[in-house]
Amino acid sequence: MKIKQYTPDKSGLAYSVGVTLDRFIKIKQEDFPFASGELSQLLRDIALASKIVNRETNRAGLANIGGAFGQTNVQGEEQQKLDVIANIRFMRALSKGGEVCAIVSEEDDEVIDLQNKSGKYVVAIDPLDGSSNIDVNISIGTIFSIYRRVTPVGSPIQIEDIMQAGANQVASGYVLYGSSTMLVYTTGHGVNGFTYEPSLGEFFLSHPDMKAPKDGKIYSINEGAYNHFDDGLKSYITECKKREYSARYIGSLVADFHRNLLKGGIYIYPGTNKAPNGKLRLLYEANALAFIAEQAGAKATDGKQRILEIEPSSLHQRTPLYIGSNVMVDEVEFFQKKALSTVTQ
Ligand code: FDP
């Protein structure tokens, strides 16, 4: 028998397709302090559900799954059919995977106990963010946070397993269903982005070690609410206009955040006199993106403190969000402090 050693082909006839998400997760498993493989499996479960949601999102216009579901969620917002479908898909994947004991979802009033005795992880998820954009074919996303439970594995879920500050996240990420579909995640060792290749049904590493520009020229805020902004924020917006920054607001948090992360910019959903805590949810929107932002060298605050340091007090708690390039987040805070000090003088 003749044996020949394998040498990689260099002819260029069959170009390399790159590193799949699965392989990447496996390679990086050792970076993780509890390298037992369960977190890796959990990330793969999320990736699988996101592929299914991607498929359903792509055919929403054809499959009679656009439009309203006819019910409102816990936020009092009208649920879209795809919101509900995405929730079912992620719940199913996470419950079957076996690594997760409890889930907090935007679509459910209460914590879902998966009755999974060996589950070490708690997941907070917004299965389909930016739902008002579904029917008009604009980018939407999934946002997820992963925590280790703090009470003993196998015992009943306790409030302290769920109400953890964002700084305790062991992983977080988002999926952007856009002109291409991307999954971006961190386990606290930098941020990596993967683009979905539909013909192969795989995510491939396309954005290794993502870093946010320190400063930027894009500001993303719903300026329709300008009259309700505080004076400091109003003067910051005026300054952005003076500097001829670009105003870009899709109204899909994941899409706005992702663009600013790549190009440099700030996304703001402030507290206003009408809604002092803004609109976005701490547990399954702000925390996940704040972890990614910090890992990519950007910043996330509620206007006063680091998002990741906020101790949650309720499941669907809202928080103002200032997230993006360092210099811009600092600058808006400077304008707000300046306006406050003028008032108190
Ligand atoms: P949506 O209500 O469409 O789900 O998470 C909520 C969110 O979208 C964000 O994705 C988005 O950035 C924001 O709300 C848009 O809110 P406004 O319409 O108030 O600007």
mmCIF file of C-alpha atoms and ligand atoms in Angstrom:
data_model
loop_
_atom_site.group_PDB
_atom_site.id
_atom_site.type_symbol
_atom_site.label_atom_id
_atom_site.label_comp_id
_atom_site.label_asym_id
_atom_site.label_seq_id
_atom_site.Cartn_x
_atom_site.Cartn_y
_atom_site.Cartn_z
ATOM 1 C CA MET A 1 0.000 0.000 0.000
ATOM 2 C CA LYS A 2 1.366 3.380 -0.972
ATOM 3 C CA ILE A 3 0.731 6.250 1.404
ATOM 4 C CA LYS A 4 1.097 9.899 0.430
ATOM 5 C CA GLN A 5 1.013 12.806 2.834
ATOM 6 C CA TYR A 6 -1.781 15.332 2.246
ATOM 7 C CA THR A 7 -0.607 18.704 0.959
ATOM 8 C CA PRO A 8 -3.171 21.501 0.560
ATOM 9 C CA ASP A 9 -3.962 22.345 -3.042
ATOM 10 C CA LYS A 10 -2.334 25.516 -4.303
ATOM 11 C CA SER A 11 -3.623 25.483 -7.882
ATOM 12 C CA GLY A 12 -6.431 27.962 -7.126
ATOM 13 C CA LEU A 13 -8.933 25.734 -8.981
ATOM 14 C CA ALA A 14 -11.132 25.286 -5.932
ATOM 15 C CA TYR A 15 -11.002 28.365 -3.736
ATOM 16 C CA SER A 16 -11.229 27.920 0.017
ATOM 17 C CA VAL A 17 -14.667 28.589 1.490
ATOM 18 C CA GLY A 18 -13.198 29.741 4.801
ATOM 19 C CA VAL A 19 -13.858 28.970 8.456
ATOM 20 C CA THR A 20 -17.377 27.910 9.433
ATOM 21 C CA LEU A 21 -19.002 29.159 12.623
ATOM 22 C CA ASP A 22 -19.032 25.609 14.007
ATOM 23 C CA ARG A 23 -15.328 25.141 13.467
ATOM 24 C CA PHE A 24 -14.551 28.598 14.855
ATOM 25 C CA ILE A 25 -16.571 27.918 18.020
ATOM 26 C CA LYS A 26 -14.723 24.631 18.466
ATOM 27 C CA ILE A 27 -11.300 26.244 17.976
ATOM 28 C CA LYS A 28 -12.143 29.019 20.446
ATOM 29 C CA GLN A 29 -13.690 26.754 23.073
ATOM 30 C CA GLU A 30 -10.484 26.684 25.137
ATOM 31 C CA ASP A 31 -10.601 30.499 25.564
ATOM 32 C CA PHE A 32 -13.678 30.076 27.661
ATOM 33 C CA PRO A 33 -13.169 29.596 31.405
ATOM 34 C CA PHE A 34 -15.738 26.775 31.628
ATOM 35 C CA ALA A 35 -14.575 24.982 28.492
ATOM 36 C CA SER A 36 -16.950 22.043 28.831
ATOM 37 C CA GLY A 37 -18.437 22.390 25.368
ATOM 38 C CA GLU A 38 -21.930 23.313 26.581
ATOM 39 C CA LEU A 39 -21.629 26.986 25.743
ATOM 40 C CA SER A 40 -20.330 26.008 22.318
ATOM 41 C CA GLN A 41 -23.358 23.792 21.796
ATOM 42 C CA LEU A 42 -25.640 26.578 22.974
ATOM 43 C CA LEU A 43 -24.156 28.990 20.440
ATOM 44 C CA ARG A 44 -24.671 26.377 17.756
ATOM 45 C CA ASP A 45 -28.321 25.953 18.823
ATOM 46 C CA ILE A 46 -28.826 29.706 18.452
ATOM 47 C CA ALA A 47 -27.147 29.638 15.046
ATOM 48 C CA LEU A 48 -29.420 26.827 13.883
ATOM 49 C CA ALA A 49 -32.587 28.624 15.001
ATOM 50 C CA SER A 50 -31.371 31.803 13.306
ATOM 51 C CA LYS A 51 -30.952 29.933 10.010
ATOM 52 C CA ILE A 52 -34.576 28.845 10.218
ATOM 53 C CA VAL A 53 -35.721 32.362 11.118
ATOM 54 C CA ASN A 54 -33.631 33.630 8.212
ATOM 55 C CA ARG A 55 -35.452 31.258 5.867
ATOM 56 C CA GLU A 56 -38.813 32.352 7.216
ATOM 57 C CA THR A 57 -37.915 36.024 7.044
ATOM 58 C CA ASN A 58 -36.853 35.652 3.427
ATOM 59 C CA ARG A 59 -40.151 34.157 2.371
ATOM 60 C CA ALA A 60 -42.362 36.226 4.630
ATOM 61 C CA GLY A 61 -44.032 37.924 1.675
ATOM 62 C CA LEU A 62 -44.893 34.575 0.063
ATOM 63 C CA ALA A 63 -45.859 32.391 2.980
ATOM 64 C CA ASN A 64 -48.645 34.473 4.516
ATOM 65 C CA ILE A 65 -46.549 35.048 7.620
ATOM 66 C CA GLY A 66 -46.344 38.811 7.307
ATOM 67 C CA GLY A 67 -48.627 41.099 9.262
ATOM 68 C CA ALA A 68 -50.003 41.188 12.748
ATOM 69 C CA PHE A 69 -50.649 38.105 14.854
ATOM 70 C CA GLY A 70 -53.612 39.773 16.540
ATOM 71 C CA GLN A 71 -52.185 39.936 20.054
ATOM 72 C CA THR A 72 -49.981 42.317 22.008
ATOM 73 C CA ASN A 73 -46.838 41.335 23.911
ATOM 74 C CA VAL A 74 -45.932 42.277 27.462
ATOM 75 C CA GLN A 75 -44.761 45.689 26.244
ATOM 76 C CA GLY A 76 -48.237 46.397 24.883
ATOM 77 C CA GLU A 77 -46.793 46.234 21.359
ATOM 78 C CA GLU A 78 -48.678 44.469 18.595
ATOM 79 C CA GLN A 79 -47.042 41.090 17.898
ATOM 80 C CA GLN A 80 -46.242 40.325 14.290
ATOM 81 C CA LYS A 81 -46.591 36.743 13.067
ATOM 82 C CA LEU A 82 -42.845 36.535 12.473
ATOM 83 C CA ASP A 83 -42.180 37.721 16.060
ATOM 84 C CA VAL A 84 -44.194 34.795 17.303
ATOM 85 C CA ILE A 85 -42.637 32.322 14.856
ATOM 86 C CA ALA A 86 -39.109 33.450 15.766
ATOM 87 C CA ASN A 87 -39.925 33.075 19.456
ATOM 88 C CA ILE A 88 -41.139 29.508 18.899
ATOM 89 C CA ARG A 89 -38.030 28.657 16.857
ATOM 90 C CA PHE A 90 -35.545 29.933 19.440
ATOM 91 C CA MET A 91 -37.481 28.437 22.380
ATOM 92 C CA ARG A 92 -37.564 25.077 20.638
ATOM 93 C CA ALA A 93 -33.859 25.095 19.763
ATOM 94 C CA LEU A 94 -32.824 26.174 23.260
ATOM 95 C CA SER A 95 -35.104 23.746 25.013
ATOM 96 C CA LYS A 96 -34.022 20.772 22.882
ATOM 97 C CA GLY A 97 -30.336 21.662 23.161
ATOM 98 C CA GLY A 98 -30.373 20.913 26.901
ATOM 99 C CA GLU A 99 -27.809 23.515 28.031
ATOM 100 C CA VAL A 100 -30.315 26.197 29.059
ATOM 101 C CA CYS A 101 -32.476 26.110 32.186
ATOM 102 C CA ALA A 102 -34.454 29.340 31.728
ATOM 103 C CA ILE A 103 -35.285 31.909 29.065
ATOM 104 C CA VAL A 104 -36.381 35.526 29.272
ATOM 105 C CA SER A 105 -37.966 36.578 25.997
ATOM 106 C CA GLU A 106 -39.404 39.837 24.814
ATOM 107 C CA GLU A 107 -42.437 37.870 23.695
ATOM 108 C CA ASP A 108 -43.218 36.293 27.084
ATOM 109 C CA ASP A 109 -44.509 37.960 30.194
ATOM 110 C CA GLU A 110 -42.767 35.544 32.531
ATOM 111 C CA VAL A 111 -39.504 33.660 32.760
ATOM 112 C CA ILE A 112 -39.782 30.362 30.900
ATOM 113 C CA ASP A 113 -38.508 27.447 32.984
ATOM 114 C CA LEU A 114 -37.335 24.810 30.505
ATOM 115 C CA GLN A 115 -37.456 22.112 33.200
ATOM 116 C CA ASN A 116 -34.001 21.150 32.125
ATOM 117 C CA LYS A 117 -32.252 19.754 35.171
ATOM 118 C CA SER A 118 -28.728 19.868 33.749
ATOM 119 C CA GLY A 119 -29.009 23.346 32.166
ATOM 120 C CA LYS A 120 -26.305 25.705 33.407
ATOM 121 C CA TYR A 121 -27.263 28.712 31.340
ATOM 122 C CA VAL A 122 -29.920 31.412 31.294
ATOM 123 C CA VAL A 123 -30.699 33.125 27.993
ATOM 124 C CA ALA A 124 -32.338 36.524 27.539
ATOM 125 C CA ILE A 125 -33.524 37.022 23.980
ATOM 126 C CA ASP A 126 -35.339 39.374 21.681
ATOM 127 C CA PRO A 127 -36.179 36.820 18.971
ATOM 128 C CA LEU A 128 -37.067 39.414 16.338
ATOM 129 C CA ASP A 129 -36.105 43.001 16.947
ATOM 130 C CA GLY A 130 -37.305 45.852 14.766
ATOM 131 C CA SER A 131 -40.611 44.144 14.095
ATOM 132 C CA SER A 132 -42.237 47.273 12.698
ATOM 133 C CA ASN A 133 -39.849 46.779 9.752
ATOM 134 C CA ILE A 134 -40.864 43.200 8.901
ATOM 135 C CA ASP A 135 -43.665 44.020 6.507
ATOM 136 C CA VAL A 136 -41.654 46.614 4.606
ATOM 137 C CA ASN A 137 -38.686 44.373 3.883
ATOM 138 C CA ILE A 138 -36.174 46.278 5.982
ATOM 139 C CA SER A 139 -33.400 44.687 8.057
ATOM 140 C CA ILE A 140 -34.411 43.107 11.349
ATOM 141 C CA GLY A 141 -32.470 41.172 13.957
ATOM 142 C CA THR A 142 -32.234 38.754 16.862
ATOM 143 C CA ILE A 143 -30.434 39.792 20.052
ATOM 144 C CA PHE A 144 -29.281 37.378 22.759
ATOM 145 C CA SER A 145 -27.490 37.384 26.117
ATOM 146 C CA ILE A 146 -26.143 34.289 27.859
ATOM 147 C CA TYR A 147 -25.526 34.020 31.625
ATOM 148 C CA ARG A 148 -24.444 31.151 33.851
ATOM 149 C CA ARG A 149 -27.005 30.456 36.514
ATOM 150 C CA VAL A 150 -25.721 31.311 39.982
ATOM 151 C CA THR A 151 -27.753 28.812 42.052
ATOM 152 C CA PRO A 152 -26.883 25.088 41.941
ATOM 153 C CA VAL A 153 -27.565 23.252 38.684
ATOM 154 C CA GLY A 154 -30.649 21.064 39.014
ATOM 155 C CA SER A 155 -32.315 23.189 41.728
ATOM 156 C CA PRO A 156 -35.380 25.364 40.949
ATOM 157 C CA ILE A 157 -34.644 28.620 39.064
ATOM 158 C CA GLN A 158 -34.279 31.611 41.362
ATOM 159 C CA ILE A 159 -34.657 35.322 40.749
ATOM 160 C CA GLU A 160 -30.876 35.831 41.152
ATOM 161 C CA ASP A 161 -30.252 33.487 38.210
ATOM 162 C CA ILE A 162 -32.278 35.804 36.021
ATOM 163 C CA MET A 163 -31.653 39.300 37.383
ATOM 164 C CA GLN A 164 -27.946 39.513 36.700
ATOM 165 C CA ALA A 165 -26.092 42.643 35.681
ATOM 166 C CA GLY A 166 -24.848 42.661 32.088
ATOM 167 C CA ALA A 167 -21.252 42.452 33.329
ATOM 168 C CA ASN A 168 -21.994 38.794 34.210
ATOM 169 C CA GLN A 169 -22.764 37.803 30.629
ATOM 170 C CA VAL A 170 -20.626 34.911 29.417
ATOM 171 C CA ALA A 171 -21.594 35.524 25.805
ATOM 172 C CA SER A 172 -23.858 37.755 23.781
ATOM 173 C CA GLY A 173 -24.593 38.381 20.165
ATOM 174 C CA TYR A 174 -26.980 39.328 17.441
ATOM 175 C CA VAL A 175 -28.141 38.099 14.090
ATOM 176 C CA LEU A 176 -28.817 40.689 11.423
ATOM 177 C CA TYR A 177 -31.238 39.623 8.704
ATOM 178 C CA GLY A 178 -30.178 42.225 6.165
ATOM 179 C CA SER A 179 -28.873 42.420 2.607
ATOM 180 C CA SER A 180 -26.919 39.425 3.823
ATOM 181 C CA THR A 181 -27.499 37.603 7.094
ATOM 182 C CA MET A 182 -24.814 37.918 9.733
ATOM 183 C CA LEU A 183 -24.239 36.473 13.164
ATOM 184 C CA VAL A 184 -21.952 38.504 15.440
ATOM 185 C CA TYR A 185 -20.972 37.278 18.900
ATOM 186 C CA THR A 186 -18.567 37.638 21.769
ATOM 187 C CA THR A 187 -17.583 35.395 24.663
ATOM 188 C CA GLY A 188 -15.508 38.190 26.162
ATOM 189 C CA HIS A 189 -12.500 37.578 23.921
ATOM 190 C CA GLY A 190 -13.183 40.075 21.154
ATOM 191 C CA VAL A 191 -15.988 40.175 18.637
ATOM 192 C CA ASN A 192 -16.301 38.044 15.517
ATOM 193 C CA GLY A 193 -18.792 38.289 12.683
ATOM 194 C CA PHE A 194 -20.008 35.489 10.386
ATOM 195 C CA THR A 195 -21.885 35.842 7.130
ATOM 196 C CA TYR A 196 -24.468 33.274 6.085
ATOM 197 C CA GLU A 197 -23.852 31.422 2.831
ATOM 198 C CA PRO A 198 -27.348 30.232 1.876
ATOM 199 C CA SER A 199 -26.249 27.758 -0.788
ATOM 200 C CA LEU A 200 -24.132 25.905 1.799
ATOM 201 C CA GLY A 201 -26.398 26.623 4.763
ATOM 202 C CA GLU A 202 -23.443 27.751 6.861
ATOM 203 C CA PHE A 203 -22.169 30.881 8.582
ATOM 204 C CA PHE A 204 -18.571 31.700 7.573
ATOM 205 C CA LEU A 205 -16.124 33.931 9.420
ATOM 206 C CA SER A 206 -16.174 37.193 7.463
ATOM 207 C CA HIS A 207 -15.384 39.832 10.104
ATOM 208 C CA PRO A 208 -12.660 38.526 12.432
ATOM 209 C CA ASP A 209 -11.813 40.518 15.569
ATOM 210 C CA MET A 210 -14.159 43.419 14.881
ATOM 211 C CA LYS A 211 -13.035 46.796 16.214
ATOM 212 C CA ALA A 212 -15.202 49.906 16.327
ATOM 213 C CA PRO A 213 -13.690 53.194 15.149
ATOM 214 C CA LYS A 214 -12.896 55.420 18.165
ATOM 215 C CA ASP A 215 -14.865 58.287 16.646
ATOM 216 C CA GLY A 216 -17.456 58.590 13.908
ATOM 217 C CA LYS A 217 -19.639 60.855 11.832
ATOM 218 C CA ILE A 218 -22.995 59.094 11.976
ATOM 219 C CA TYR A 219 -25.707 59.783 14.528
ATOM 220 C CA SER A 220 -28.743 57.541 14.786
ATOM 221 C CA ILE A 221 -31.740 58.740 16.749
ATOM 222 C CA ASN A 222 -35.462 59.115 16.138
ATOM 223 C CA GLU A 223 -35.440 62.886 15.738
ATOM 224 C CA GLY A 224 -39.225 62.926 15.502
ATOM 225 C CA ALA A 225 -39.167 62.969 19.300
ATOM 226 C CA TYR A 226 -36.804 65.993 19.379
ATOM 227 C CA ASN A 227 -39.219 68.187 21.347
ATOM 228 C CA HIS A 228 -39.088 65.689 24.204
ATOM 229 C CA PHE A 229 -35.275 65.482 24.385
ATOM 230 C CA ASP A 230 -33.349 67.125 27.237
ATOM 231 C CA ASP A 231 -31.482 70.348 26.477
ATOM 232 C CA GLY A 232 -28.066 68.680 26.493
ATOM 233 C CA LEU A 233 -29.136 66.120 23.904
ATOM 234 C CA LYS A 234 -30.743 68.841 21.791
ATOM 235 C CA SER A 235 -27.492 70.820 21.765
ATOM 236 C CA TYR A 236 -25.516 67.674 20.872
ATOM 237 C CA ILE A 237 -27.811 67.072 17.890
ATOM 238 C CA THR A 238 -27.376 70.714 16.841
ATOM 239 C CA GLU A 239 -23.602 70.191 17.054
ATOM 240 C CA CYS A 240 -23.851 67.041 14.876
ATOM 241 C CA LYS A 241 -25.656 69.141 12.260
ATOM 242 C CA LYS A 242 -23.096 71.939 12.474
ATOM 243 C CA ARG A 243 -20.395 69.354 11.817
ATOM 244 C CA GLU A 244 -22.504 67.962 8.958
ATOM 245 C CA TYR A 245 -22.542 64.454 10.373
ATOM 246 C CA SER A 246 -24.792 61.949 8.632
ATOM 247 C CA ALA A 247 -28.161 61.207 10.204
ATOM 248 C CA ARG A 248 -28.931 57.493 9.737
ATOM 249 C CA TYR A 249 -31.837 55.829 11.516
ATOM 250 C CA ILE A 250 -33.369 52.606 10.249
ATOM 251 C CA GLY A 251 -35.431 52.021 13.384
ATOM 252 C CA SER A 252 -34.047 48.499 13.699
ATOM 253 C CA LEU A 253 -31.665 48.528 16.623
ATOM 254 C CA VAL A 254 -29.487 45.668 15.373
ATOM 255 C CA ALA A 255 -29.088 47.213 11.926
ATOM 256 C CA ASP A 256 -28.359 50.715 13.244
ATOM 257 C CA PHE A 257 -25.924 49.336 15.825
ATOM 258 C CA HIS A 258 -24.139 47.094 13.314
ATOM 259 C CA ARG A 259 -23.618 49.911 10.799
ATOM 260 C CA ASN A 260 -22.241 52.236 13.454
ATOM 261 C CA LEU A 261 -19.980 49.516 14.827
ATOM 262 C CA LEU A 262 -18.404 49.067 11.396
ATOM 263 C CA LYS A 263 -18.358 52.680 10.262
ATOM 264 C CA GLY A 264 -18.153 54.701 13.492
ATOM 265 C CA GLY A 265 -21.189 56.399 14.925
ATOM 266 C CA ILE A 266 -23.589 56.637 17.824
ATOM 267 C CA TYR A 267 -27.053 55.179 18.353
ATOM 268 C CA ILE A 268 -29.184 56.963 20.910
ATOM 269 C CA TYR A 269 -32.542 55.974 22.343
ATOM 270 C CA PRO A 270 -32.840 58.482 25.170
ATOM 271 C CA GLY A 271 -35.122 58.823 28.121
ATOM 272 C CA THR A 272 -37.514 61.686 27.480
ATOM 273 C CA ASN A 273 -39.926 63.671 29.590
ATOM 274 C CA LYS A 274 -42.651 61.382 28.208
ATOM 275 C CA ALA A 275 -40.738 58.113 28.771
ATOM 276 C CA PRO A 276 -37.906 58.667 31.275
ATOM 277 C CA ASN A 277 -36.460 55.174 30.725
ATOM 278 C CA GLY A 278 -36.733 55.288 26.957
ATOM 279 C CA LYS A 279 -38.019 52.279 25.093
ATOM 280 C CA LEU A 280 -35.322 49.627 24.866
ATOM 281 C CA ARG A 281 -35.112 46.683 27.206
ATOM 282 C CA LEU A 282 -32.106 46.164 29.458
ATOM 283 C CA LEU A 283 -32.072 42.378 29.714
ATOM 284 C CA TYR A 284 -32.396 41.348 26.102
ATOM 285 C CA GLU A 285 -31.434 44.396 24.056
ATOM 286 C CA ALA A 286 -29.085 46.856 25.786
ATOM 287 C CA ASN A 287 -26.925 44.374 27.744
ATOM 288 C CA ALA A 288 -26.124 42.135 24.786
ATOM 289 C CA LEU A 289 -25.139 45.024 22.529
ATOM 290 C CA ALA A 290 -23.233 46.785 25.325
ATOM 291 C CA PHE A 291 -21.089 43.654 25.809
ATOM 292 C CA ILE A 292 -20.372 43.511 22.080
ATOM 293 C CA ALA A 293 -19.677 47.270 21.963
ATOM 294 C CA GLU A 294 -17.164 47.147 24.815
ATOM 295 C CA GLN A 295 -15.459 44.080 23.397
ATOM 296 C CA ALA A 296 -15.070 45.929 20.090
ATOM 297 C CA GLY A 297 -13.599 48.981 21.856
ATOM 298 C CA ALA A 298 -16.794 51.072 21.825
ATOM 299 C CA LYS A 299 -18.978 52.233 24.698
ATOM 300 C CA ALA A 300 -22.535 51.895 26.040
ATOM 301 C CA THR A 301 -24.185 53.952 28.769
ATOM 302 C CA ASP A 302 -27.651 54.956 29.894
ATOM 303 C CA GLY A 303 -26.427 58.567 29.898
ATOM 304 C CA LYS A 304 -25.107 58.261 33.442
ATOM 305 C CA GLN A 305 -23.545 54.851 33.951
ATOM 306 C CA ARG A 306 -22.191 51.848 32.055
ATOM 307 C CA ILE A 307 -25.071 49.712 30.816
ATOM 308 C CA LEU A 308 -23.241 46.583 31.992
ATOM 309 C CA GLU A 309 -23.238 47.814 35.605
ATOM 310 C CA ILE A 310 -26.990 48.350 35.899
ATOM 311 C CA GLU A 311 -28.523 45.943 38.421
ATOM 312 C CA PRO A 312 -31.834 44.842 36.903
ATOM 313 C CA SER A 313 -34.930 45.122 39.047
ATOM 314 C CA SER A 314 -37.583 43.815 36.679
ATOM 315 C CA LEU A 315 -37.740 41.408 33.783
ATOM 316 C CA HIS A 316 -38.797 43.789 31.057
ATOM 317 C CA GLN A 317 -37.067 46.860 32.466
ATOM 318 C CA ARG A 318 -36.346 49.661 30.007
ATOM 319 C CA THR A 319 -33.234 51.774 29.821
ATOM 320 C CA PRO A 320 -32.061 54.800 27.869
ATOM 321 C CA LEU A 321 -29.234 53.763 25.536
ATOM 322 C CA TYR A 322 -26.240 55.694 24.237
ATOM 323 C CA ILE A 323 -24.066 53.235 22.317
ATOM 324 C CA GLY A 324 -21.279 53.490 19.793
ATOM 325 C CA SER A 325 -17.915 55.113 19.192
ATOM 326 C CA ASN A 326 -16.134 56.161 22.382
ATOM 327 C CA VAL A 327 -15.587 59.781 21.529
ATOM 328 C CA MET A 328 -19.211 60.303 20.513
ATOM 329 C CA VAL A 329 -20.676 58.675 23.630
ATOM 330 C CA ASP A 330 -18.372 60.832 25.797
ATOM 331 C CA GLU A 331 -19.264 63.932 23.842
ATOM 332 C CA VAL A 332 -23.021 63.605 24.218
ATOM 333 C CA GLU A 333 -22.515 63.089 27.962
ATOM 334 C CA PHE A 334 -20.405 66.242 28.043
ATOM 335 C CA PHE A 335 -23.170 68.241 26.351
ATOM 336 C CA GLN A 336 -25.731 66.869 28.801
ATOM 337 C CA LYS A 337 -23.609 67.655 31.867
ATOM 338 C CA LYS A 338 -22.928 71.150 30.520
ATOM 339 C CA ALA A 339 -26.646 71.813 30.004
ATOM 340 C CA LEU A 340 -27.427 70.578 33.524
ATOM 341 C CA SER A 341 -24.768 72.752 35.116
ATOM 342 C CA THR A 342 -26.096 75.838 33.276
ATOM 343 C CA VAL A 343 -29.582 75.108 34.670
ATOM 344 C CA THR A 344 -28.335 74.673 38.245
ATOM 345 C CA GLN A 345 -26.153 77.825 38.189
HETATM 346 P P1 FDP B 1 -39.376 47.829 17.180
HETATM 347 O O1 FDP B 1 -40.248 48.589 18.118
HETATM 348 O O2 FDP B 1 -39.782 47.969 15.738
HETATM 349 O O3 FDP B 1 -39.184 46.381 17.586
HETATM 350 O O4 FDP B 1 -36.576 47.282 20.040
HETATM 351 C C1 FDP B 1 -37.460 48.181 19.669
HETATM 352 C C2 FDP B 1 -37.195 48.927 18.379
HETATM 353 O O5 FDP B 1 -37.901 48.461 17.254
HETATM 354 C C3 FDP B 1 -35.715 49.014 17.937
HETATM 355 O O6 FDP B 1 -35.299 47.958 17.136
HETATM 356 C C4 FDP B 1 -35.685 50.321 17.211
HETATM 357 O O7 FDP B 1 -34.412 50.898 17.150
HETATM 358 C C5 FDP B 1 -36.659 51.158 17.984
HETATM 359 O O8 FDP B 1 -37.556 50.257 18.640
HETATM 360 C C6 FDP B 1 -37.458 52.060 17.121
HETATM 361 O O9 FDP B 1 -38.294 52.821 17.928
HETATM 362 P P2 FDP B 1 -38.962 54.187 17.399
HETATM 363 O O10 FDP B 1 -39.966 53.779 16.400
HETATM 364 O O11 FDP B 1 -39.538 54.807 18.615
HETATM 365 O O12 FDP B 1 -37.869 55.026 16.805
#
